[in-house]
Structure formats: C-alpha cells, structure tokens
Coordinates of C-alpha atoms in Angstrom, one line a residue:
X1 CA 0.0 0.0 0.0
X2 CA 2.8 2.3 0.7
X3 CA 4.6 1.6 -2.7
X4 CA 1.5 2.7 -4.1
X5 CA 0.8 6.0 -2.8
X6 CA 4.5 6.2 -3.4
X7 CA 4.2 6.5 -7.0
X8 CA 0.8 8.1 -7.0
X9 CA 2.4 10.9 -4.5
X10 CA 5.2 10.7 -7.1
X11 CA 3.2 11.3 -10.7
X12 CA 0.9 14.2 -9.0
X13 CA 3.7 16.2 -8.2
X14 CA 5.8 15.1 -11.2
X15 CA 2.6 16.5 -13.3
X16 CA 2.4 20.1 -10.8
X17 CA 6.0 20.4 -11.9
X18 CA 5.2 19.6 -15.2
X19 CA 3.2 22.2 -15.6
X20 CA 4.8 25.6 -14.0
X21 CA 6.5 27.4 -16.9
X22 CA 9.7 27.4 -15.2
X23 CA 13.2 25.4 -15.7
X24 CA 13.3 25.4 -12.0
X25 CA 10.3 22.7 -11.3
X26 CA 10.1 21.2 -15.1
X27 CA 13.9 20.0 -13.9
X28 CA 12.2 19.0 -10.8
X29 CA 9.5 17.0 -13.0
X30 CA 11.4 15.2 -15.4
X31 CA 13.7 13.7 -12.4
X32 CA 10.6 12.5 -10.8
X33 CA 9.0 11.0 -14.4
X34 CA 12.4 9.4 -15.2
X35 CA 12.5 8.2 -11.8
X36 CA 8.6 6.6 -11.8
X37 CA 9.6 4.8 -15.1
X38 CA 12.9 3.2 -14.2
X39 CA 10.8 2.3 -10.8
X40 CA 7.9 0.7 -13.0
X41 CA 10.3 -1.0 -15.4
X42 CA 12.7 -2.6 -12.5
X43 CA 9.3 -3.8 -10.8
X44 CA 8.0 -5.5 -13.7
X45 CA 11.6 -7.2 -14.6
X46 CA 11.7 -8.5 -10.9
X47 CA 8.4 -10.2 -11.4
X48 CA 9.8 -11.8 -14.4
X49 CA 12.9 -13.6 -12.6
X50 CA 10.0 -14.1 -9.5
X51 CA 8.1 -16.3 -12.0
X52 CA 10.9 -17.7 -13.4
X53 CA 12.4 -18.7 -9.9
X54 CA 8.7 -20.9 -9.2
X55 CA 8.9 -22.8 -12.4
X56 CA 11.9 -24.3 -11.5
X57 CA 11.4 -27.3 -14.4
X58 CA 12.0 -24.9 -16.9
X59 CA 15.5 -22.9 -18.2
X60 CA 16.3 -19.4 -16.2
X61 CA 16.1 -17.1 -19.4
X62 CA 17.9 -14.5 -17.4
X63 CA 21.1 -15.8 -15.3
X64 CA 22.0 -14.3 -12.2
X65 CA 24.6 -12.3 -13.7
X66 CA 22.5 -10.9 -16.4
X67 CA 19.5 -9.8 -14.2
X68 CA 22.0 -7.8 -11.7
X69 CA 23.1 -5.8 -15.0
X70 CA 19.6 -5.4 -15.7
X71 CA 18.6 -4.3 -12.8
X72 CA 21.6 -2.1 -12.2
X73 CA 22.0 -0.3 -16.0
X74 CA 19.2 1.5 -17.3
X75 CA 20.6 0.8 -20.8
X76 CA 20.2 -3.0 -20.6
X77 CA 16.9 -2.4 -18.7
X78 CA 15.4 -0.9 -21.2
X79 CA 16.4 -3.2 -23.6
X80 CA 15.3 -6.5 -21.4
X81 CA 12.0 -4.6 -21.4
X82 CA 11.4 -4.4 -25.4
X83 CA 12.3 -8.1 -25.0
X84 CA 9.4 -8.9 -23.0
X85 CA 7.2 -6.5 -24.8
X86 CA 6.7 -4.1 -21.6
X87 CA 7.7 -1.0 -24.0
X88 CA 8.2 -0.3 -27.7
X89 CA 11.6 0.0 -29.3
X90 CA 10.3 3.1 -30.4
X91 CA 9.6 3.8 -26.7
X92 CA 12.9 2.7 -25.6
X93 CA 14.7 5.3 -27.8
X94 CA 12.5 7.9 -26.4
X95 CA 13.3 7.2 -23.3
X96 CA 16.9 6.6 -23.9
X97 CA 16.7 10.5 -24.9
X98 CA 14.5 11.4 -21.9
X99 CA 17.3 9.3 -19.8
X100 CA 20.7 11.6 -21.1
X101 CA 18.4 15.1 -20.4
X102 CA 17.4 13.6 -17.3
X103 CA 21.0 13.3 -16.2
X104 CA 22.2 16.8 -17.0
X105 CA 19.4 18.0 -15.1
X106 CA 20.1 15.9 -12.0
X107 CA 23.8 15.5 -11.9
X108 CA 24.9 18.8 -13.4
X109 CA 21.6 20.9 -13.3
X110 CA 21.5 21.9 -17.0
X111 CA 19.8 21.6 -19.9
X112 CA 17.9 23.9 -21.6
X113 CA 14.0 24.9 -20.8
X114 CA 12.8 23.7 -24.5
X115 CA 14.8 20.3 -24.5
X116 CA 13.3 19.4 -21.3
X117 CA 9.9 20.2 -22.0
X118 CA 10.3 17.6 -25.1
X119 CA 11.5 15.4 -22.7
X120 CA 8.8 15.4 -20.4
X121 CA 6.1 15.4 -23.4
X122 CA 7.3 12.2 -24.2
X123 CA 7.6 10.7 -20.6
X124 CA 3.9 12.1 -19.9
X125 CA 2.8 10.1 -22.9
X126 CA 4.4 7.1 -22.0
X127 CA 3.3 7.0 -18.5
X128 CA -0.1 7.3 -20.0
X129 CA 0.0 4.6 -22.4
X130 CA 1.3 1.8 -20.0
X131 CA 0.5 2.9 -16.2
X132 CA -3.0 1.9 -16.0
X133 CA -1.6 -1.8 -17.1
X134 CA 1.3 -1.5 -15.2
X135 CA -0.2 0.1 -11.9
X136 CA 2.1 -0.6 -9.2
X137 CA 4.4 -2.7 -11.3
X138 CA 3.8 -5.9 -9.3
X139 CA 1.7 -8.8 -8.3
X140 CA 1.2 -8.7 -4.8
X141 CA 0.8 -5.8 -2.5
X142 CA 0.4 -5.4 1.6
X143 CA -2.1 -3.5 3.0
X144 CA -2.9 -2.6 6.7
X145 CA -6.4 -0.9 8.4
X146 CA -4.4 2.2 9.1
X147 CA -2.6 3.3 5.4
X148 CA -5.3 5.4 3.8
X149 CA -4.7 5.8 -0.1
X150 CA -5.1 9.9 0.0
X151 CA -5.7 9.6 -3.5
X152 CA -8.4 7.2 -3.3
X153 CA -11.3 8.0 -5.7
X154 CA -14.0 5.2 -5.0
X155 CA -14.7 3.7 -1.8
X156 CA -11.9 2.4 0.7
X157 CA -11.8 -1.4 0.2
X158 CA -10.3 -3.4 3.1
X159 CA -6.6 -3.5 3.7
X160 CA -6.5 -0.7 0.6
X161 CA -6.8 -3.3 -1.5
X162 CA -8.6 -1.5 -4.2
X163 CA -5.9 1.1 -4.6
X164 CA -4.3 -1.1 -7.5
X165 CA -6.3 -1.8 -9.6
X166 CA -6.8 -0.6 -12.9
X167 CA -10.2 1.2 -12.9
X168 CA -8.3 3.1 -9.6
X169 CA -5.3 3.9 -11.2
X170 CA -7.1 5.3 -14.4
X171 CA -9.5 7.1 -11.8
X172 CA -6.4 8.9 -10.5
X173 CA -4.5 9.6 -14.0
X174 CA -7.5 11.2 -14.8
X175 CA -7.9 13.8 -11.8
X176 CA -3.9 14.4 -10.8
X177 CA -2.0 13.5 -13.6
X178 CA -3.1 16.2 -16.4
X179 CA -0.4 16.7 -18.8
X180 CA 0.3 20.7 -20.2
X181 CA -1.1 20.0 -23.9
X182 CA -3.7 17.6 -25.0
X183 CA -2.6 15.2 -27.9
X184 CA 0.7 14.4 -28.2
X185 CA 2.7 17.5 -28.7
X186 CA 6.2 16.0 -28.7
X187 CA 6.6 16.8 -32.4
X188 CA 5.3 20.1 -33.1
X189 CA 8.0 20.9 -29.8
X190 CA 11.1 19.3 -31.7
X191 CA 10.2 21.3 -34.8
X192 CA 9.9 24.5 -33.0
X193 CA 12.9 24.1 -31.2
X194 CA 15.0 22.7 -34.3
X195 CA 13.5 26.0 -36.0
X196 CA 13.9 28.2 -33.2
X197 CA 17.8 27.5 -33.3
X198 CA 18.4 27.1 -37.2
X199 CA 16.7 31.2 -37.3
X200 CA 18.9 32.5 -34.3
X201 CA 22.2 30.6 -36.2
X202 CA 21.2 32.5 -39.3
X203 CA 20.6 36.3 -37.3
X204 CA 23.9 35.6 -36.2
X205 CA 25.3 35.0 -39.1
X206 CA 23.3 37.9 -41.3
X207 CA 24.1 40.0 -38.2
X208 CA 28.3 39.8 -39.1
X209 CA 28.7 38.6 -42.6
X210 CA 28.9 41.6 -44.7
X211 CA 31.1 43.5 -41.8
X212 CA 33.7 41.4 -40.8
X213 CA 35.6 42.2 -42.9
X214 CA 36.0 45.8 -42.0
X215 CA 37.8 44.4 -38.9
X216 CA 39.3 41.3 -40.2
X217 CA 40.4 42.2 -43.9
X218 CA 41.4 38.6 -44.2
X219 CA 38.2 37.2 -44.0
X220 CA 36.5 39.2 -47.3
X221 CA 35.8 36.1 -49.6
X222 CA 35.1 34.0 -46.5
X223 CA 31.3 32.2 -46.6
X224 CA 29.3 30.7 -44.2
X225 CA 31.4 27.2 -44.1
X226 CA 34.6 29.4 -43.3
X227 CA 33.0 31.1 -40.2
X228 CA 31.8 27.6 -38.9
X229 CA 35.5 26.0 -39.3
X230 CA 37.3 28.5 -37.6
X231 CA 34.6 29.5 -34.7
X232 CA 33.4 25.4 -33.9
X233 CA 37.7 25.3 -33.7
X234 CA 37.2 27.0 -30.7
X235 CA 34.9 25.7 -29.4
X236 CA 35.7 21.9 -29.7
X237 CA 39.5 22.7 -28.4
X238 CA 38.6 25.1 -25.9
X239 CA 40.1 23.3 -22.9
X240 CA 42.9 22.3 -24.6
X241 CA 44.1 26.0 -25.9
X242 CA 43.3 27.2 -22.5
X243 CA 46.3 24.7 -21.2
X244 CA 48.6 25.2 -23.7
X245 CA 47.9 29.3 -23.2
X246 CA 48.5 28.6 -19.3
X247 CA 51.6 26.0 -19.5
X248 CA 53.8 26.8 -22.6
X249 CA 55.7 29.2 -24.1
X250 CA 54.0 31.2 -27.4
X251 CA 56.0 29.0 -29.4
X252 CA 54.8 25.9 -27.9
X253 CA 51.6 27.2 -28.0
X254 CA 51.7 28.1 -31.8
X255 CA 52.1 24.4 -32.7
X256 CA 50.4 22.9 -30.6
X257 CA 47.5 25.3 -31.9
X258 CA 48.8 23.9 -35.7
X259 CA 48.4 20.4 -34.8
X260 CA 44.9 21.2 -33.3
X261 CA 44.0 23.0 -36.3
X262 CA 45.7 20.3 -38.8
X263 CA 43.4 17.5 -36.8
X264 CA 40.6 19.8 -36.9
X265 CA 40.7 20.6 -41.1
X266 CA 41.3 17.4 -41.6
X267 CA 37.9 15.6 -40.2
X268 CA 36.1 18.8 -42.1
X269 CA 33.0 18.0 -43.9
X270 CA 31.9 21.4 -46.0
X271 CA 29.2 23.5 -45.1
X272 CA 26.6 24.7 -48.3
X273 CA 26.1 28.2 -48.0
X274 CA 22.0 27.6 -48.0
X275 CA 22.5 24.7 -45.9
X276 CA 20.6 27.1 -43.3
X277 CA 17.6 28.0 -45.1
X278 CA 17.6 24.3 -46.1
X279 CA 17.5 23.2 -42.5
X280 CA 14.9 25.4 -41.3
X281 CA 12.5 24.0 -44.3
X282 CA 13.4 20.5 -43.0
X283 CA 12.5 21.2 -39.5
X284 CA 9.3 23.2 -40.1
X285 CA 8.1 20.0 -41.7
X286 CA 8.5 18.2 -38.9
X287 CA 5.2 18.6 -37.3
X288 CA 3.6 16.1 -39.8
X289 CA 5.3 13.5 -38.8
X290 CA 4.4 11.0 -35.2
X291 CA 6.5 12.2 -32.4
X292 CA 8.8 9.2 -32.3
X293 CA 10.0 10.2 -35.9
X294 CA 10.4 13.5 -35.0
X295 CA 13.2 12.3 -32.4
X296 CA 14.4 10.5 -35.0
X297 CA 15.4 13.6 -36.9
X298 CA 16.2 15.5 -33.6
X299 CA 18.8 12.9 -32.6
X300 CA 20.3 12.6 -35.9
X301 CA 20.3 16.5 -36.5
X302 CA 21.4 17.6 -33.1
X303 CA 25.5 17.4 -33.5
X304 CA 25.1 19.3 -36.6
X305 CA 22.2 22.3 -35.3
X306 CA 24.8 22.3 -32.1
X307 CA 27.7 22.7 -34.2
X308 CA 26.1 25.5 -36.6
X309 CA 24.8 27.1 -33.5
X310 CA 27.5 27.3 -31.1
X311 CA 30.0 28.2 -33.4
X312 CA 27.9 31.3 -35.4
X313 CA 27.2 32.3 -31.6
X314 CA 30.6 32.2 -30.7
X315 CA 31.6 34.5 -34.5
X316 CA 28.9 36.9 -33.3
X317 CA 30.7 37.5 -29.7
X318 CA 34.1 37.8 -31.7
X319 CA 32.6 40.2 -34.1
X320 CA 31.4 42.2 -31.0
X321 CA 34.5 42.5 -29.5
X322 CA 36.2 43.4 -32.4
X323 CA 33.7 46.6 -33.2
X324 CA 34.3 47.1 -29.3
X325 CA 38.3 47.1 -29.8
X326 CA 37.7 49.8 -32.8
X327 CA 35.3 51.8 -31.1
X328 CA 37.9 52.3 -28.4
X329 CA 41.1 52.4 -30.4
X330 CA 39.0 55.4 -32.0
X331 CA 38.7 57.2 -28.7
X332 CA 42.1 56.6 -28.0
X333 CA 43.2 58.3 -31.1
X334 CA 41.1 61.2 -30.3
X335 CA 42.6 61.9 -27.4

C-alpha cells in the first residue's frame, strides 16, 4: 500500500511540476517521471525472474549475472524490457533521450528549458500509455487498516486493497495526472525548437557577414562554411588551448594550436552556403510526422544544429569585440 501511494504521490507532483512554466520545477519534474519509469520497469523485470524462480522445471532465461546488470544499467533495462514486450523499441529510444536530459538536469543541473519540456512530453505520454496496465508494477501488495490511499477515488476497500487496480489507477490519472497539452505534442515541440535554433544561427550569421571584414580584412571572400571551421575550432578545443595558453611558451603554444588546427581541417565535412535555409525548411516539416520520428530527426540532426549554433554564436561575440576594440582604439586616437 505504501509503494503505491508512493508513485501516485510521485506522478501528481511530477505532473504540478510539469506544468509551472519554469526550468526550475520542469527540472524537478522530469527527475521525478524518469525516476517513476525506471521504478515501473525494474518492478515488472523482478516479477519476471519471480516467476521464473517458481517454475523451477523450466530454463532461467535471465542468469543471475544478467539480471543484476539489468537491474543495475538502465541501458540494458530498457532493452530487457522491449524483450518482453513491456515497452516499444520506439519507446525505448524515447526514453533513452529522456534518460541523457534527465542526467544533465540531475547530476549537473543543466539543460535547456525547450529540451526538457520535449522530454517530459514524451515521458507524460508514456506513462499514460502503459500505467494503467502497469499500476504498481507488481503482483502482490500489503495493506494494513491504518494506510489510507489519500488519492483514493471510490470507496476504501479493506486493507486498501482496491488502490491497485486498474479502474483506480485510471481514476487517479484522470484527476492528478493532467499533462500541459492535450494530444501528443512532442513533435510540433522538436520542430519548433529545431527552427527556433536554425533562425537565431542565421541572425547571427546575417548580423556579421557583410562586416567582418572591415575588422578582419582577411576574412573578405570567407562564406558561411569558413565562419563555422574556424569558430566550432574554438569551441571543440577550448580546454585544450586554454592549457597550452597557461603551461607553454608562445611557441609551444603556436604548434600545438597547428596540430589542433591540422586534426581539426582534416575531419572537415563542408558546409553549403544555404544549408541554413535548407535546415529550417526540414524542421518546419516536422510537425507532420508522429513524435517518435520526429526524435528520429532530432537525434540525428542535433550534433550538426549544435555545431552551426555554437559556433555562429561564438563568430557573433568575436565580431562584437572586435567593433568594441575599434570603437575604443577610435577614442584613444582622439585623445
């Protein structure tokens, strides 16, 4: 009875998290739906080596071995649990994705407000395709006269006993667990966001373009793939130009900044000038397609949107500081 209220407690706060328009409590909620899933999943994997254990006749499926990596790795979880048909493998890359933004937001508390909204769509929609079959992820439950299910809809049954079952569990999706958008809104999310970052890439990029040269005259025939190279040099090797800046001399720095470079051109893929505009027509049709697709084409897009991103960001804030450095070497010569 306690597990029970447990993860009902759990999924009515998850959903009041859910949804405050904040990153401060959305962080809050997706820990708490990750959490409830792994819970479910473990649960329902147990009962599986329980009824494997009773038919002792027949071949363990699952060694001992095996089933402590299951129960201990999310990874091979969720793969055990498209084995035995408790999720989709279409479900298991979802929440493979939900997983990684879950970590960021726990471990590290980061993540950005859009990406965990998309996660929590999809955890929201997953919870309510399963839980009412899964309810509290096993077969037995004990009850007392004292626990009180606070979320009881019906009747109290004795012991609590009616606390689990479906028509219960339904009952109380239904009244605490109301998601921020009806339908399934995962996809129209991805394209906005994928949008959303392809435009701000390209104000960058329009923002500097036909000035930079003024301040760098080296950079006149430079395009759009030229900017990316040099600025997503930066940012990849970051850490390691800041130690070579700290621990060598300016001629140990300059090659090590060659060999950086030399790796870095030589792993290069080239960058179409419209390749922008072509990106943002990609994305915008996104919201046709069933939310699962859709992170499809998130996940295999993402490297790519981060790279353009980042790096046209990071040529903006250059550019800046370079107008900055002119403006004041103007005021210097005025003096």
């Amino acid at each position: 009875m306690e597990r029970i209220i447990l993860l009902k407690t759990q999924l009515a706060e998850a959903a009041k998290f859910a949804n405050a328009a904040d990153t401060a409590h959305q962080r809050l909620a997706i820990i708490l739906l990750d959490n409830f899933v792994e819970i479910q999943l473990s649960a329902l994997m147990r009962k599986k080596f329980s009824h494997e254990d009773v038919f002792t006749s027949k071949p363990k499926q699952y060694a001992y071995a095996q089933r402590v990596k299951i129960l201990h790795n999310y990874d091979d979880l969720l793969k055990a649990a498209v084995t035995e048909k408790l999720i989709t493998p279409a479900d298991q890359k979802a929440l493979t994705f939900c997983h990684e933004v879950r970590n960021r937001a726990y471990h590290i508390a980061a993540g950005e407000h859009a990406v965990i909204a998309i996660a929590i769509a999809f955890l929201q929609q997953i919870v309510m395709s399963y839980q009412p079959q899964w309810r509290s992820g096993r077969d037995f439950m004990s009850g007392n006269f004292k626990t009180v299910d606070p979320f009881a809809i019906g009747p109290a049954s004795p012991w609590g006993l009616g606390a689990n079952d479906e028509k219960e569990w339904s009952a109380f999706l239904d009244k605490y667990f109301i998601a921020g958008s009806s339908g399934d809104p995962a996809a129209g999310m991805i394209a906005d966001y994928l949008s959303g970052k392809v435009r701000q890439a390209a104000d960058w990029y329009n923002y500097f373009r036909d000035e930079y040269s003024v301040y760098a005259p080296d950079t006149k025939d430079w395009q759009l793939n030229d900017f990316v190279k040099l600025y997503s040099f930066f940012e990849r090797y970051d850490f390691e130009l800041k130690v070579l800046k700290e621990e060598s001399s300016s001629h140990v720095y300059n090659q090590g900044y060659a060999k950086l470079m030399a790796r870095h051109v030589a792993g290069w893929k080239f960058i179409r000038q419209d390749r922008l505009a072509t990106l943002e027509e990609k994305f915008k049709a996104i919201t046709r397609i069933p939310a699962h697709q859709a992170l499809e084409k998130y996940v295999s897009h993402r490297s790519e949107i981060e790279l353009l991103h980042s790096a046209l960001g990071r040529a903006a804030s250059a550019f800046d500081q370079r107008v900055e450095e002119s403006i004041e070497y103007m005021r210097e010569m005025r003096r």
